Amino acid sequence: MREGIAPVVRREDYTAPAWWIRSVDLCFELDPAKTLVVNRMRIERNADVQPQALRLHGEDLNLTRVLVDGQSVSFRVENHQLVLDNLPESFELEVRTTCAPEKNTQLSGLYTSGGGFFTQCEAEGFRRITYFLDRPDVMAVYTVTLRADKAKYPVLLSNGNLVEQGEAENGRHWAKWHDPFPKPSYLFALVAANLVCREQRIRSRSGAEHLLQVFVRAGDLEKTEHAMNSLIASVAWDEARFKLPLDLERFMIVAVGDFNMGAMENKGLNIFNTKFVLANPSTATDSDYAGIESVVGHEYFHNWTGNRVTCRDWFQLSLKEGLTVFRDQEFSQDLAGSPSARAVRRIEDVRVLRQHQFPEDAGPMAHPVRPDAYVAIDNFYTTTVYEKGAEVVRMQQTLVGRAGFERGMALYFQRHDGQAVTCDDFVQAIADANPDSELNHRLEQFKRWYAQAGTPRVQARGQFDAEQRRYTLELSQSCPATPGQPQKQPFVIPVAMGLLTPEGRALPLQLEGEDAPQGSERVLVLHEPMQSFTFVGIDAPPVPSLLRGFSAPVVLQDGLGDAELLVLLAHDPDPFNRWEAAQRLSLNRLLHGVQHGAVQLDAPYVDALRAVLCHPELDAAFKELVLTLPGEGYVAEQLEVVDPQRIHAVRESMRLQLAQALHAEWIQAYETHRDNGAYRPDPVSAGRRALANQALAHLCLDAAARHDPVWPGKALQRFKDAGNMTDRLGALSALVGAHHELAEPALYRFHALFKDEPLVIDKWFALQASAPEHEGRVFARVKQLLTHPDFSLRNPNRARSLVSTFCAMNPSAFHRPDGAGYAFWAERVIELNAINPQIGARLARAMDRWRRLAEPYRATAREALQRVASRTDLSAEVREIVSRALEE
Ligand code: TRP
Ligand code: ZN
């Protein structure tokens, strides 16, 4: 990849492949230093395309033999392609190559980790294993034989079903696998390692039997129960909600410690980052448990949305990712149960979207859900493709209703099972299954959500007419320019809404021209630049509750004042908007503080939060979310010029004021929620722990400011006695967050306790890297930890835990007036660029929003970016990120 400038790939240049590969027979002679791959392919010319040479992709391979129908032929290798001319219409091609898995630090293709062999082929890793048409619209049937040393690699796995296995000479053994489903190369996988597995037999609704297996290293078996339970729940959910059954006799999950992303949906053989498999109460937090549930679900759901129906090309990535994130979100909501537990999940998803996707949409990497061009496709596994893509699917469900969406999904599979298709094909199926829907009526316009980048703004203005007893809601939309898209066309925006009386009662909603009210909640569809909706039979100026449940991924500017927001916080029947009202009240105060240098919290606001904290009926999890102030990054997004230190200072001051003003209530919340019963990861118990830990953090913050030893002492005790990781880490974070002297011995003890648990040591690094800035100490600590014997840049989880946490999640420590944080960033990006460009490029994105920074931050940030950009050894991945960041 390092030769020359990597070309731009454009969506409009798509052409069908000139050749099809119908079946592949792969033989691996596995050896860490030199693995031999014998690849026999059945190839046919695509009769729909002009005859052309065959060009197979290959990267970092040693080519030793090429045979066409058993005969040697002439060939050439150019630009990472094996080129063959003058081929018959149909033939068998045999290609022999070798590669060096132990030298593969990129973790793409075939690599070693913890003494075993693993693969990662999405997006373009298969070409690092053998020469192939490594594009998702070429689907083949795979037969795979693995040979390896039996003592070192007792478990040999690949996709599909095990057909045969046996012993070989020199202590080696072999296994042969066959996957009956044609699949694109990115779904290929193999594993050869010393693993054990948890097994479970299940029977599906149709009566078919399946074997589920979770493979891990020997010591980790007792940490697989939750992953297995999540898998069983996923199978049942997809059958119940979408009538989509498991189509395989055997479904395997394998955990690996070195992995670039969360997990991978290889057909029948999902490979997971250990972080999303391994959990027991003493090593994993509630959010780890929730993450495992959703990632296990996500990869399992890909079996239909991604594998049975796959992407025509990588521009269609959101076809599978947006849809599958939507499905895993729905899964987690359905498992959560109660309406308020569902709302908590929804709030968490929206928080992620706003904290990560909105900034992406406003920065140099902004791109449509279906991008138009890329240099390195790995850079487009983004929160826009995933999370905004999921919102675009969710809006389709909102526009056609839940039953209509299920009909649309059924039609999608009826039409496209076994095919490689586009985002357009998906929306078309949902619309065609719902001919009378708003989606179908405005289909072409709706598709702009896939084509236009940027976060739309929706402005709302209400006018009450006392004489006519009417309330007119005027909605208008606009969308800021993004790179390459100066002008935007209006979107189709579903606005779920209701109206409340000033006392907080829900009003029946009757639009002008309707005979009778139609309930107290409805979905308005904004599709013009500006539209008015007139409600009749309204006696007093109502309080509008708009964009309920976050019905569209937009920024709502409704101009509501404190009085109205307080009504919504106290009474909105939509829990999402209730939370949102609190966020808005908090945000207004944060912004005021940033503008004026300080903020003094007012009684109505504090009283409203107090009422939530002490509410007899609200869930603990919901309370915790309401009492969490918007993050520093989210505050920064609201500002034209960003001074990260100032934002931090104001937010910390608000936290301290809330700690003091609600002191008695925090004690009460802590005492009533800190129960020490047996650990269960369900949403109600997790919510109680979250609120208790939030209370403890505020109590320690307040105590530290008063030099009162009582609460820090209690936190230390809780840290020592905790029966689970959530509470242990919660107590430790409370000490670290308060900069208390007891934090040091506790951190030391934590490391000693968990030195043999890599995922816990990741938490130990991350906690120190995310500590709030205090006299420059965090940066000093991070630099020191870089030389800790447990630290390594080669392990992605470890690199993220220290370096990415510091650079991307700790603004007050990272953004220093002396620019030393940026220099640190540049050094790590350059190091990672050489080891693992995917991880290097992710880290590079920490500087996306540099242009908004106030001086002196901005000037030093530019220098650091230029320092990286000026290197001649940059990978395509890192180069694309830094050059887009520097583009005017
Ligand atoms: N398809 C995977 C998912 O979202 C993503 C993924 C896993 C990936 N590993 C990767 C993407 C490596 C790019 C590179 O479920
Ligand atoms: Zn996915």
Tab-separated table of N, CA and C and ligand atoms in Angstrom, residues 265 298-299 302 320-321 324-325 386, ligand 2:
chain	number	residue	atom	x	y	z
A	265	GLU	N	-18.917	-10.687	11.355
A	265	GLU	CA	-20.039	-11.598	11.112
A	265	GLU	C	-19.755	-12.711	10.111
A	298	HIS	N	-25.855	-8.018	17.142
A	298	HIS	CA	-25.487	-7.373	15.875
A	298	HIS	C	-24.885	-8.377	14.887
A	299	GLU	N	-23.874	-9.102	15.330
A	299	GLU	CA	-23.209	-10.036	14.402
A	299	GLU	C	-24.162	-11.149	13.995
A	302	HIS	N	-26.554	-9.980	11.354
A	302	HIS	CA	-25.920	-9.870	10.029
A	302	HIS	C	-26.142	-11.133	9.194
A	320	LYS	N	-25.997	-2.929	5.028
A	320	LYS	CA	-25.934	-3.962	6.062
A	320	LYS	C	-25.682	-3.378	7.445
A	321	GLU	N	-24.872	-2.326	7.541
A	321	GLU	CA	-24.509	-1.833	8.879
A	321	GLU	C	-25.603	-0.987	9.515
A	324	THR	N	-28.396	-3.311	10.369
A	324	THR	CA	-28.096	-4.247	11.458
A	324	THR	C	-27.957	-3.512	12.789
A	325	VAL	N	-27.453	-2.292	12.781
A	325	VAL	CA	-27.458	-1.510	14.026
A	325	VAL	C	-28.899	-1.248	14.452
A	386	TYR	N	-22.922	3.700	10.328
A	386	TYR	CA	-23.545	2.801	11.305
A	386	TYR	C	-24.737	3.470	12.000
B	2	ZN	ZN	-21.953	-4.758	11.494
